[in-house]
Amino acid sequence: MQPLFLHPRDLDLDAPHLFWATPPDDALTASLASIGQTTPALVFTGEGRPVLAAGARRAAVLRTLRGRTLCAVAVEPQDMEPELAALPEPLRLGAVYLASNLGRAVTDAMAVAAARYFVAAGGPEAYETLAAPRLFPDGDRRGALVSRWLALPPALDALLEAGHVPLGAAGALAALSAATLDALWPLLTAVRWSRANLGNALTWLSEAARLAGEAPEATLGRSGALDLPGRGLSPNDLAAGVLAALRRARYPATTTLEARFAALSRTVTPKGSKARLSPSQGFEADAVIVTATAKSPAELARIAADIAAMAAAPDLPRLLRVAHEDDPA
């Protein structure tokens, strides 16, 4: 390997193979300013100017320090394994960049960024053979999830990086049409989705649309979910509201009964009572379930008195037969 001293402004710090390059932080800037460069960058030499293979953050800092050069080591074909040296330059650059970042914690978004580079440079096989083994240990299921994610529009990568959409939702999102994905975009950007919540939301939306005989984007539009992001709700309330709206679209009868039961139970239950009323499973029986937790005999006595008051409440008969009541009020 040949040592070189290069002016950092002569190097392309935005080259596609530097897919994990980020702006330098204050600690690196201070270190290079006071101590100097302790680890050389890697470059490929050839026709034209050297190509930076690793060390973009160091080069970016040194650009701002007057009179500083970048110490680099030139990686020559004879220094590499024959299989690596024989690769086309874009794939060789990507493989060396991954190797130079060995041991770095790889987030889902970083794995997707690397995968997109290798697929663009050499197709899916390049990702499977060159990138995936360097990104994931054997048996890590993220490799397959990244493969699924690559079927999604690249615009979703920013939502993955920001934590709005999980990698595990790749399959569910890939099953959506472009029109449905566009319609969902305001909700994908407004809510920090867990895999379970997003899976429920998409299932309810697709099933409601199928039952209604319409496109999912039409169901989404009339569900009211798209009106929620602009209401200033907290993140948790917004997520809960969107899920409730989509669940109502899928189960209108059940959610109507649940709302009716909740309203009636408030009139039956004494204020501050620790006794809670819930309906039978699926409202299949004309019954209520009473649950309570007592930590002392006195507390149990108060709960018993509350239950007796519930039994005498005028609205209890309506609550017991809530599934048969025509009036939703």
mmCIF file with all atom_site columns, N, CA, C and O in Angstrom, residues 176 179-191 193 198 201-202 205 214-233 237-249:
data_model
loop_
_atom_site.group_PDB
_atom_site.id
_atom_site.type_symbol
_atom_site.label_atom_id
_atom_site.label_alt_id
_atom_site.label_comp_id
_atom_site.label_asym_id
_atom_site.label_entity_id
_atom_site.label_seq_id
_atom_site.pdbx_PDB_ins_code
_atom_site.Cartn_x
_atom_site.Cartn_y
_atom_site.Cartn_z
_atom_site.occupancy
_atom_site.B_iso_or_equiv
_atom_site.pdbx_formal_charge
_atom_site.auth_seq_id
_atom_site.auth_comp_id
_atom_site.auth_asym_id
_atom_site.auth_atom_id
_atom_site.pdbx_PDB_model_num
ATOM 1   N N  . LEU A 1 176 ? -49.077 -2.694 -1.217 1.00 0.00 ? 176 LEU A N  1
ATOM 2   C CA . LEU A 1 176 ? -49.987 -1.601 -1.523 1.00 0.00 ? 176 LEU A CA 1
ATOM 3   C C  . LEU A 1 176 ? -49.740 -1.066 -2.928 1.00 0.00 ? 176 LEU A C  1
ATOM 4   O O  . LEU A 1 176 ? -48.617 -1.085 -3.434 1.00 0.00 ? 176 LEU A O  1
ATOM 5   N N  . ALA A 1 179 ? -51.116 4.251  -5.625 1.00 0.00 ? 179 ALA A N  1
ATOM 6   C CA . ALA A 1 179 ? -52.155 5.220  -5.257 1.00 0.00 ? 179 ALA A CA 1
ATOM 7   C C  . ALA A 1 179 ? -52.467 5.146  -3.763 1.00 0.00 ? 179 ALA A C  1
ATOM 8   O O  . ALA A 1 179 ? -52.643 6.174  -3.099 1.00 0.00 ? 179 ALA A O  1
ATOM 9   N N  . THR A 1 180 ? -52.534 3.921  -3.234 1.00 0.00 ? 180 THR A N  1
ATOM 10  C CA . THR A 1 180 ? -52.809 3.764  -1.805 1.00 0.00 ? 180 THR A CA 1
ATOM 11  C C  . THR A 1 180 ? -51.645 4.285  -0.977 1.00 0.00 ? 180 THR A C  1
ATOM 12  O O  . THR A 1 180 ? -51.849 4.947  0.044  1.00 0.00 ? 180 THR A O  1
ATOM 13  N N  . LEU A 1 181 ? -50.439 4.012  -1.417 1.00 0.00 ? 181 LEU A N  1
ATOM 14  C CA . LEU A 1 181 ? -49.259 4.495  -0.697 1.00 0.00 ? 181 LEU A CA 1
ATOM 15  C C  . LEU A 1 181 ? -49.215 6.018  -0.685 1.00 0.00 ? 181 LEU A C  1
ATOM 16  O O  . LEU A 1 181 ? -48.903 6.638  0.335  1.00 0.00 ? 181 LEU A O  1
ATOM 17  N N  . ASP A 1 182 ? -49.552 6.628  -1.800 1.00 0.00 ? 182 ASP A N  1
ATOM 18  C CA . ASP A 1 182 ? -49.607 8.097  -1.850 1.00 0.00 ? 182 ASP A CA 1
ATOM 19  C C  . ASP A 1 182 ? -50.657 8.639  -0.886 1.00 0.00 ? 182 ASP A C  1
ATOM 20  O O  . ASP A 1 182 ? -50.435 9.642  -0.205 1.00 0.00 ? 182 ASP A O  1
ATOM 21  N N  . ALA A 1 183 ? -51.809 7.978  -0.848 1.00 0.00 ? 183 ALA A N  1
ATOM 22  C CA . ALA A 1 183 ? -52.872 8.446  0.042  1.00 0.00 ? 183 ALA A CA 1
ATOM 23  C C  . ALA A 1 183 ? -52.476 8.301  1.505  1.00 0.00 ? 183 ALA A C  1
ATOM 24  O O  . ALA A 1 183 ? -52.860 9.121  2.350  1.00 0.00 ? 183 ALA A O  1
ATOM 25  N N  . LEU A 1 184 ? -51.690 7.265  1.822  1.00 0.00 ? 184 LEU A N  1
ATOM 26  C CA . LEU A 1 184 ? -51.271 7.021  3.201  1.00 0.00 ? 184 LEU A CA 1
ATOM 27  C C  . LEU A 1 184 ? -50.126 7.918  3.643  1.00 0.00 ? 184 LEU A C  1
ATOM 28  O O  . LEU A 1 184 ? -49.837 8.010  4.842  1.00 0.00 ? 184 LEU A O  1
ATOM 29  N N  . TRP A 1 185 ? -49.477 8.574  2.710  1.00 0.00 ? 185 TRP A N  1
ATOM 30  C CA . TRP A 1 185 ? -48.247 9.306  3.024  1.00 0.00 ? 185 TRP A CA 1
ATOM 31  C C  . TRP A 1 185 ? -48.391 10.279 4.194  1.00 0.00 ? 185 TRP A C  1
ATOM 32  O O  . TRP A 1 185 ? -47.522 10.323 5.065  1.00 0.00 ? 185 TRP A O  1
ATOM 33  N N  . PRO A 1 186 ? -49.471 11.086 4.272  1.00 0.00 ? 186 PRO A N  1
ATOM 34  C CA . PRO A 1 186 ? -49.586 12.000 5.428  1.00 0.00 ? 186 PRO A CA 1
ATOM 35  C C  . PRO A 1 186 ? -49.606 11.275 6.769  1.00 0.00 ? 186 PRO A C  1
ATOM 36  O O  . PRO A 1 186 ? -49.107 11.813 7.765  1.00 0.00 ? 186 PRO A O  1
ATOM 37  N N  . LEU A 1 187 ? -50.156 10.068 6.805  1.00 0.00 ? 187 LEU A N  1
ATOM 38  C CA . LEU A 1 187 ? -50.192 9.308  8.052  1.00 0.00 ? 187 LEU A CA 1
ATOM 39  C C  . LEU A 1 187 ? -48.854 8.639  8.337  1.00 0.00 ? 187 LEU A C  1
ATOM 40  O O  . LEU A 1 187 ? -48.440 8.526  9.489  1.00 0.00 ? 187 LEU A O  1
ATOM 41  N N  . LEU A 1 188 ? -48.164 8.212  7.289  1.00 0.00 ? 188 LEU A N  1
ATOM 42  C CA . LEU A 1 188 ? -46.854 7.596  7.486  1.00 0.00 ? 188 LEU A CA 1
ATOM 43  C C  . LEU A 1 188 ? -45.847 8.606  8.018  1.00 0.00 ? 188 LEU A C  1
ATOM 44  O O  . LEU A 1 188 ? -44.960 8.262  8.805  1.00 0.00 ? 188 LEU A O  1
ATOM 45  N N  . THR A 1 189 ? -45.977 9.845  7.599  1.00 0.00 ? 189 THR A N  1
ATOM 46  C CA . THR A 1 189 ? -45.029 10.866 8.042  1.00 0.00 ? 189 THR A CA 1
ATOM 47  C C  . THR A 1 189 ? -45.411 11.471 9.391  1.00 0.00 ? 189 THR A C  1
ATOM 48  O O  . THR A 1 189 ? -44.553 12.046 10.068 1.00 0.00 ? 189 THR A O  1
ATOM 49  N N  . ALA A 1 190 ? -46.661 11.356 9.785  1.00 0.00 ? 190 ALA A N  1
ATOM 50  C CA . ALA A 1 190 ? -47.126 12.008 11.016 1.00 0.00 ? 190 ALA A CA 1
ATOM 51  C C  . ALA A 1 190 ? -47.008 11.118 12.245 1.00 0.00 ? 190 ALA A C  1
ATOM 52  O O  . ALA A 1 190 ? -46.923 11.620 13.370 1.00 0.00 ? 190 ALA A O  1
ATOM 53  N N  . VAL A 1 191 ? -47.020 9.804  12.061 1.00 0.00 ? 191 VAL A N  1
ATOM 54  C CA . VAL A 1 191 ? -47.052 8.862  13.183 1.00 0.00 ? 191 VAL A CA 1
ATOM 55  C C  . VAL A 1 191 ? -45.761 8.046  13.188 1.00 0.00 ? 191 VAL A C  1
ATOM 56  O O  . VAL A 1 191 ? -45.243 7.679  12.135 1.00 0.00 ? 191 VAL A O  1
ATOM 57  N N  . TRP A 1 193 ? -44.731 4.696  13.641 1.00 0.00 ? 193 TRP A N  1
ATOM 58  C CA . TRP A 1 193 ? -45.449 3.436  13.632 1.00 0.00 ? 193 TRP A CA 1
ATOM 59  C C  . TRP A 1 193 ? -44.603 2.294  14.183 1.00 0.00 ? 193 TRP A C  1
ATOM 60  O O  . TRP A 1 193 ? -43.436 2.146  13.817 1.00 0.00 ? 193 TRP A O  1
ATOM 61  N N  . LEU A 1 198 ? -48.832 -0.592 12.572 1.00 0.00 ? 198 LEU A N  1
ATOM 62  C CA . LEU A 1 198 ? -48.955 -0.365 11.132 1.00 0.00 ? 198 LEU A CA 1
ATOM 63  C C  . LEU A 1 198 ? -49.572 -1.577 10.449 1.00 0.00 ? 198 LEU A C  1
ATOM 64  O O  . LEU A 1 198 ? -50.391 -1.432 9.529  1.00 0.00 ? 198 LEU A O  1
ATOM 65  N N  . ALA A 1 201 ? -53.282 -1.346 11.059 1.00 0.00 ? 201 ALA A N  1
ATOM 66  C CA . ALA A 1 201 ? -53.882 -0.262 10.280 1.00 0.00 ? 201 ALA A CA 1
ATOM 67  C C  . ALA A 1 201 ? -54.055 -0.670 8.817  1.00 0.00 ? 201 ALA A C  1
ATOM 68  O O  . ALA A 1 201 ? -55.126 -0.449 8.218  1.00 0.00 ? 201 ALA A O  1
ATOM 69  N N  . LEU A 1 202 ? -53.025 -1.271 8.240  1.00 0.00 ? 202 LEU A N  1
ATOM 70  C CA . LEU A 1 202 ? -53.102 -1.652 6.828  1.00 0.00 ? 202 LEU A CA 1
ATOM 71  C C  . LEU A 1 202 ? -54.076 -2.805 6.613  1.00 0.00 ? 202 LEU A C  1
ATOM 72  O O  . LEU A 1 202 ? -54.773 -2.856 5.596  1.00 0.00 ? 202 LEU A O  1
ATOM 73  N N  . LEU A 1 205 ? -57.594 -1.357 6.852  1.00 0.00 ? 205 LEU A N  1
ATOM 74  C CA . LEU A 1 205 ? -57.884 -0.545 5.667  1.00 0.00 ? 205 LEU A CA 1
ATOM 75  C C  . LEU A 1 205 ? -58.181 -1.428 4.469  1.00 0.00 ? 205 LEU A C  1
ATOM 76  O O  . LEU A 1 205 ? -59.184 -1.214 3.755  1.00 0.00 ? 205 LEU A O  1
ATOM 77  N N  . GLU A 1 214 ? -64.408 -0.923 -2.868 1.00 0.00 ? 214 GLU A N  1
ATOM 78  C CA . GLU A 1 214 ? -63.792 0.305  -3.351 1.00 0.00 ? 214 GLU A CA 1
ATOM 79  C C  . GLU A 1 214 ? -62.281 0.246  -3.145 1.00 0.00 ? 214 GLU A C  1
ATOM 80  O O  . GLU A 1 214 ? -61.755 -0.662 -2.484 1.00 0.00 ? 214 GLU A O  1
ATOM 81  N N  . ALA A 1 215 ? -61.571 1.200  -3.699 1.00 0.00 ? 215 ALA A N  1
ATOM 82  C CA . ALA A 1 215 ? -60.127 1.265  -3.532 1.00 0.00 ? 215 ALA A CA 1
ATOM 83  C C  . ALA A 1 215 ? -59.786 1.672  -2.098 1.00 0.00 ? 215 ALA A C  1
ATOM 84  O O  . ALA A 1 215 ? -60.525 2.439  -1.476 1.00 0.00 ? 215 ALA A O  1
ATOM 85  N N  . PRO A 1 216 ? -58.683 1.169  -1.547 1.00 0.00 ? 216 PRO A N  1
ATOM 86  C CA . PRO A 1 216 ? -58.319 1.540  -0.173 1.00 0.00 ? 216 PRO A CA 1
ATOM 87  C C  . PRO A 1 216 ? -58.192 3.041  0.040  1.00 0.00 ? 216 PRO A C  1
ATOM 88  O O  . PRO A 1 216 ? -58.548 3.539  1.112  1.00 0.00 ? 216 PRO A O  1
ATOM 89  N N  . GLU A 1 217 ? -57.712 3.764  -0.969 1.00 0.00 ? 217 GLU A N  1
ATOM 90  C CA . GLU A 1 217 ? -57.577 5.212  -0.792 1.00 0.00 ? 217 GLU A CA 1
ATOM 91  C C  . GLU A 1 217 ? -58.934 5.887  -0.629 1.00 0.00 ? 217 GLU A C  1
ATOM 92  O O  . GLU A 1 217 ? -59.049 6.911  0.061  1.00 0.00 ? 217 GLU A O  1
ATOM 93  N N  . ALA A 1 218 ? -59.979 5.311  -1.243 1.00 0.00 ? 218 ALA A N  1
ATOM 94  C CA . ALA A 1 218 ? -61.322 5.854  -1.055 1.00 0.00 ? 218 ALA A CA 1
ATOM 95  C C  . ALA A 1 218 ? -61.814 5.589  0.363  1.00 0.00 ? 218 ALA A C  1
ATOM 96  O O  . ALA A 1 218 ? -62.393 6.471  1.011  1.00 0.00 ? 218 ALA A O  1
ATOM 97  N N  . THR A 1 219 ? -61.571 4.372  0.856  1.00 0.00 ? 219 THR A N  1
ATOM 98  C CA . THR A 1 219 ? -61.932 4.055  2.237  1.00 0.00 ? 219 THR A CA 1
ATOM 99  C C  . THR A 1 219 ? -61.185 4.950  3.208  1.00 0.00 ? 219 THR A C  1
ATOM 100 O O  . THR A 1 219 ? -61.763 5.454  4.190  1.00 0.00 ? 219 THR A O  1
ATOM 101 N N  . LEU A 1 220 ? -59.909 5.160  2.954  1.00 0.00 ? 220 LEU A N  1
ATOM 102 C CA . LEU A 1 220 ? -59.099 6.018  3.821  1.00 0.00 ? 220 LEU A CA 1
ATOM 103 C C  . LEU A 1 220 ? -59.658 7.433  3.857  1.00 0.00 ? 220 LEU A C  1
ATOM 104 O O  . LEU A 1 220 ? -59.739 8.057  4.923  1.00 0.00 ? 220 LEU A O  1
ATOM 105 N N  . GLY A 1 221 ? -60.067 7.929  2.704  1.00 0.00 ? 221 GLY A N  1
ATOM 106 C CA . GLY A 1 221 ? -60.583 9.293  2.643  1.00 0.00 ? 221 GLY A CA 1
ATOM 107 C C  . GLY A 1 221 ? -61.844 9.500  3.451  1.00 0.00 ? 221 GLY A C  1
ATOM 108 O O  . GLY A 1 221 ? -62.020 10.560 4.066  1.00 0.00 ? 221 GLY A O  1
ATOM 109 N N  . ARG A 1 222 ? -62.721 8.511  3.491  1.00 0.00 ? 222 ARG A N  1
ATOM 110 C CA . ARG A 1 222 ? -63.971 8.687  4.235  1.00 0.00 ? 222 ARG A CA 1
ATOM 111 C C  . ARG A 1 222 ? -63.879 8.215  5.682  1.00 0.00 ? 222 ARG A C  1
ATOM 112 O O  . ARG A 1 222 ? -64.830 8.371  6.444  1.00 0.00 ? 222 ARG A O  1
ATOM 113 N N  . SER A 1 223 ? -62.716 7.651  6.073  1.00 0.00 ? 223 SER A N  1
ATOM 114 C CA . SER A 1 223 ? -62.561 7.164  7.452  1.00 0.00 ? 223 SER A CA 1
ATOM 115 C C  . SER A 1 223 ? -62.354 8.292  8.458  1.00 0.00 ? 223 SER A C  1
ATOM 116 O O  . SER A 1 223 ? -62.566 8.108  9.659  1.00 0.00 ? 223 SER A O  1
ATOM 117 N N  . GLY A 1 224 ? -61.909 9.442  7.971  1.00 0.00 ? 224 GLY A N  1
ATOM 118 C CA . GLY A 1 224 ? -61.608 10.554 8.872  1.00 0.00 ? 224 GLY A CA 1
ATOM 119 C C  . GLY A 1 224 ? -60.186 10.541 9.400  1.00 0.00 ? 224 GLY A C  1
ATOM 120 O O  . GLY A 1 224 ? -59.750 11.490 10.063 1.00 0.00 ? 224 GLY A O  1
ATOM 121 N N  . ALA A 1 225 ? -59.415 9.491  9.116  1.00 0.00 ? 225 ALA A N  1
ATOM 122 C CA . ALA A 1 225 ? -58.047 9.393  9.634  1.00 0.00 ? 225 ALA A CA 1
ATOM 123 C C  . ALA A 1 225 ? -57.156 10.498 9.094  1.00 0.00 ? 225 ALA A C  1
ATOM 124 O O  . ALA A 1 225 ? -56.275 11.008 9.800  1.00 0.00 ? 225 ALA A O  1
ATOM 125 N N  . LEU A 1 226 ? -57.367 10.900 7.844  1.00 0.00 ? 226 LEU A N  1
ATOM 126 C CA . LEU A 1 226 ? -56.510 11.917 7.235  1.00 0.00 ? 226 LEU A CA 1
ATOM 127 C C  . LEU A 1 226 ? -56.744 13.304 7.821  1.00 0.00 ? 226 LEU A C  1
ATOM 128 O O  . LEU A 1 226 ? -55.923 14.206 7.610  1.00 0.00 ? 226 LEU A O  1
ATOM 129 N N  . ASP A 1 227 ? -57.857 13.486 8.547  1.00 0.00 ? 227 ASP A N  1
ATOM 130 C CA . ASP A 1 227 ? -58.129 14.793 9.155  1.00 0.00 ? 227 ASP A CA 1
ATOM 131 C C  . ASP A 1 227 ? -57.380 14.989 10.468 1.00 0.00 ? 227 ASP A C  1
ATOM 132 O O  . ASP A 1 227 ? -57.287 16.110 10.972 1.00 0.00 ? 227 ASP A O  1
ATOM 133 N N  . LEU A 1 228 ? -56.838 13.928 11.038 1.00 0.00 ? 228 LEU A N  1
ATOM 134 C CA . LEU A 1 228 ? -56.278 13.988 12.394 1.00 0.00 ? 228 LEU A CA 1
ATOM 135 C C  . LEU A 1 228 ? -54.912 14.652 12.496 1.00 0.00 ? 228 LEU A C  1
ATOM 136 O O  . LEU A 1 228 ? -54.636 15.336 13.486 1.00 0.00 ? 228 LEU A O  1
ATOM 137 N N  . PRO A 1 229 ? -53.982 14.485 11.524 1.00 0.00 ? 229 PRO A N  1
ATOM 138 C CA . PRO A 1 229 ? -52.651 15.064 11.714 1.00 0.00 ? 229 PRO A CA 1
ATOM 139 C C  . PRO A 1 229 ? -52.636 16.577 11.917 1.00 0.00 ? 229 PRO A C  1
ATOM 140 O O  . PRO A 1 229 ? -51.728 17.099 12.561 1.00 0.00 ? 229 PRO A O  1
ATOM 141 N N  . GLY A 1 230 ? -53.616 17.304 11.413 1.00 0.00 ? 230 GLY A N  1
ATOM 142 C CA . GLY A 1 230 ? -53.613 18.752 11.549 1.00 0.00 ? 230 GLY A CA 1
ATOM 143 C C  . GLY A 1 230 ? -54.301 19.283 12.788 1.00 0.00 ? 230 GLY A C  1
ATOM 144 O O  . GLY A 1 230 ? -54.521 20.501 12.901 1.00 0.00 ? 230 GLY A O  1
ATOM 145 N N  . ARG A 1 231 ? -54.642 18.411 13.720 1.00 0.00 ? 231 ARG A N  1
ATOM 146 C CA . ARG A 1 231 ? -55.418 18.850 14.882 1.00 0.00 ? 231 ARG A CA 1
ATOM 147 C C  . ARG A 1 231 ? -54.582 19.112 16.135 1.00 0.00 ? 231 ARG A C  1
ATOM 148 O O  . ARG A 1 231 ? -55.137 19.342 17.205 1.00 0.00 ? 231 ARG A O  1
ATOM 149 N N  . GLY A 1 232 ? -53.282 19.061 16.011 1.00 0.00 ? 232 GLY A N  1
ATOM 150 C CA . GLY A 1 232 ? -52.432 19.349 17.161 1.00 0.00 ? 232 GLY A CA 1
ATOM 151 C C  . GLY A 1 232 ? -52.453 18.306 18.248 1.00 0.00 ? 232 GLY A C  1
ATOM 152 O O  . GLY A 1 232 ? -52.195 18.619 19.413 1.00 0.00 ? 232 GLY A O  1
ATOM 153 N N  . LEU A 1 233 ? -52.747 17.065 17.909 1.00 0.00 ? 233 LEU A N  1
ATOM 154 C CA . LEU A 1 233 ? -52.791 15.992 18.898 1.00 0.00 ? 233 LEU A CA 1
ATOM 155 C C  . LEU A 1 233 ? -51.373 15.575 19.303 1.00 0.00 ? 233 LEU A C  1
ATOM 156 O O  . LEU A 1 233 ? -50.418 15.746 18.545 1.00 0.00 ? 233 LEU A O  1
ATOM 157 N N  . ASP A 1 237 ? -51.802 10.288 21.076 1.00 0.00 ? 237 ASP A N  1
ATOM 158 C CA . ASP A 1 237 ? -53.219 10.474 20.761 1.00 0.00 ? 237 ASP A CA 1
ATOM 159 C C  . ASP A 1 237 ? -53.459 10.407 19.255 1.00 0.00 ? 237 ASP A C  1
ATOM 160 O O  . ASP A 1 237 ? -54.491 9.895  18.808 1.00 0.00 ? 237 ASP A O  1
ATOM 161 N N  . LEU A 1 238 ? -52.514 10.928 18.489 1.00 0.00 ? 238 LEU A N  1
ATOM 162 C CA . LEU A 1 238 ? -52.655 10.868 17.042 1.00 0.00 ? 238 LEU A CA 1
ATOM 163 C C  . LEU A 1 238 ? -52.627 9.424  16.561 1.00 0.00 ? 238 LEU A C  1
ATOM 164 O O  . LEU A 1 238 ? -53.476 9.008  15.761 1.00 0.00 ? 238 LEU A O  1
ATOM 165 N N  . ALA A 1 239 ? -51.675 8.647  17.038 1.00 0.00 ? 239 ALA A N  1
ATOM 166 C CA . ALA A 1 239 ? -51.600 7.241  16.638 1.00 0.00 ? 239 ALA A CA 1
ATOM 167 C C  . ALA A 1 239 ? -52.870 6.496  17.039 1.00 0.00 ? 239 ALA A C  1
ATOM 168 O O  . ALA A 1 239 ? -53.433 5.727  16.245 1.00 0.00 ? 239 ALA A O  1
ATOM 169 N N  . ALA A 1 240 ? -53.336 6.738  18.270 1.00 0.00 ? 240 ALA A N  1
ATOM 170 C CA . ALA A 1 240 ? -54.555 6.067  18.733 1.00 0.00 ? 240 ALA A CA 1
ATOM 171 C C  . ALA A 1 240 ? -55.756 6.491  17.902 1.00 0.00 ? 240 ALA A C  1
ATOM 172 O O  . ALA A 1 240 ? -56.623 5.664  17.580 1.00 0.00 ? 240 ALA A O  1
ATOM 173 N N  . GLY A 1 241 ? -55.823 7.761  17.552 1.00 0.00 ? 241 GLY A N  1
ATOM 174 C CA . GLY A 1 241 ? -56.954 8.248  16.766 1.00 0.00 ? 241 GLY A CA 1
ATOM 175 C C  . GLY A 1 241 ? -56.986 7.663  15.366 1.00 0.00 ? 241 GLY A C  1
ATOM 176 O O  . GLY A 1 241 ? -58.058 7.292  14.857 1.00 0.00 ? 241 GLY A O  1
ATOM 177 N N  . VAL A 1 242 ? -55.822 7.575  14.730 1.00 0.00 ? 242 VAL A N  1
ATOM 178 C CA . VAL A 1 242 ? -55.754 6.994  13.388 1.00 0.00 ? 242 VAL A CA 1
ATOM 179 C C  . VAL A 1 242 ? -56.162 5.518  13.426 1.00 0.00 ? 242 VAL A C  1
ATOM 180 O O  . VAL A 1 242 ? -56.942 5.050  12.587 1.00 0.00 ? 242 VAL A O  1
ATOM 181 N N  . LEU A 1 243 ? -55.646 4.782  14.412 1.00 0.00 ? 243 LEU A N  1
ATOM 182 C CA . LEU A 1 243 ? -56.005 3.371  14.524 1.00 0.00 ? 243 LEU A CA 1
ATOM 183 C C  . LEU A 1 243 ? -57.500 3.210  14.788 1.00 0.00 ? 243 LEU A C  1
ATOM 184 O O  . LEU A 1 243 ? -58.150 2.319  14.218 1.00 0.00 ? 243 LEU A O  1
ATOM 185 N N  . ALA A 1 244 ? -58.056 4.070  15.638 1.00 0.00 ? 244 ALA A N  1
ATOM 186 C CA . ALA A 1 244 ? -59.493 3.979  15.930 1.00 0.00 ? 244 ALA A CA 1
ATOM 187 C C  . ALA A 1 244 ? -60.324 4.264  14.688 1.00 0.00 ? 244 ALA A C  1
ATOM 188 O O  . ALA A 1 244 ? -61.339 3.596  14.437 1.00 0.00 ? 244 ALA A O  1
ATOM 189 N N  . ALA A 1 245 ? -59.900 5.243  13.898 1.00 0.00 ? 245 ALA A N  1
ATOM 190 C CA . ALA A 1 245 ? -60.648 5.581  12.682 1.00 0.00 ? 245 ALA A CA 1
ATOM 191 C C  . ALA A 1 245 ? -60.639 4.422  11.688 1.00 0.00 ? 245 ALA A C  1
ATOM 192 O O  . ALA A 1 245 ? -61.673 4.105  11.076 1.00 0.00 ? 245 ALA A O  1
ATOM 193 N N  . LEU A 1 246 ? -59.489 3.793  11.515 1.00 0.00 ? 246 LEU A N  1
ATOM 194 C CA . LEU A 1 246 ? -59.408 2.678  10.569 1.00 0.00 ? 246 LEU A CA 1
ATOM 195 C C  . LEU A 1 246 ? -60.126 1.435  11.101 1.00 0.00 ? 246 LEU A C  1
ATOM 196 O O  . LEU A 1 246 ? -60.704 0.667  10.327 1.00 0.00 ? 246 LEU A O  1
ATOM 197 N N  . ARG A 1 247 ? -60.088 1.256  12.408 1.00 0.00 ? 247 ARG A N  1
ATOM 198 C CA . ARG A 1 247 ? -60.827 0.122  12.976 1.00 0.00 ? 247 ARG A CA 1
ATOM 199 C C  . ARG A 1 247 ? -62.334 0.335  12.821 1.00 0.00 ? 247 ARG A C  1
ATOM 200 O O  . ARG A 1 247 ? -63.083 -0.608 12.552 1.00 0.00 ? 247 ARG A O  1
ATOM 201 N N  . ARG A 1 248 ? -62.801 1.582  12.981 1.00 0.00 ? 248 ARG A N  1
ATOM 202 C CA . ARG A 1 248 ? -64.241 1.873  12.758 1.00 0.00 ? 248 ARG A CA 1
ATOM 203 C C  . ARG A 1 248 ? -64.630 1.575  11.328 1.00 0.00 ? 248 ARG A C  1
ATOM 204 O O  . ARG A 1 248 ? -65.731 1.078  11.060 1.00 0.00 ? 248 ARG A O  1
ATOM 205 N N  . ALA A 1 249 ? -63.731 1.901  10.387 1.00 0.00 ? 249 ALA A N  1
ATOM 206 C CA . ALA A 1 249 ? -64.035 1.627  8.979  1.00 0.00 ? 249 ALA A CA 1
ATOM 207 C C  . ALA A 1 249 ? -64.170 0.128  8.727  1.00 0.00 ? 249 ALA A C  1
ATOM 208 O O  . ALA A 1 249 ? -64.995 -0.303 7.924  1.00 0.00 ? 249 ALA A O  1
#
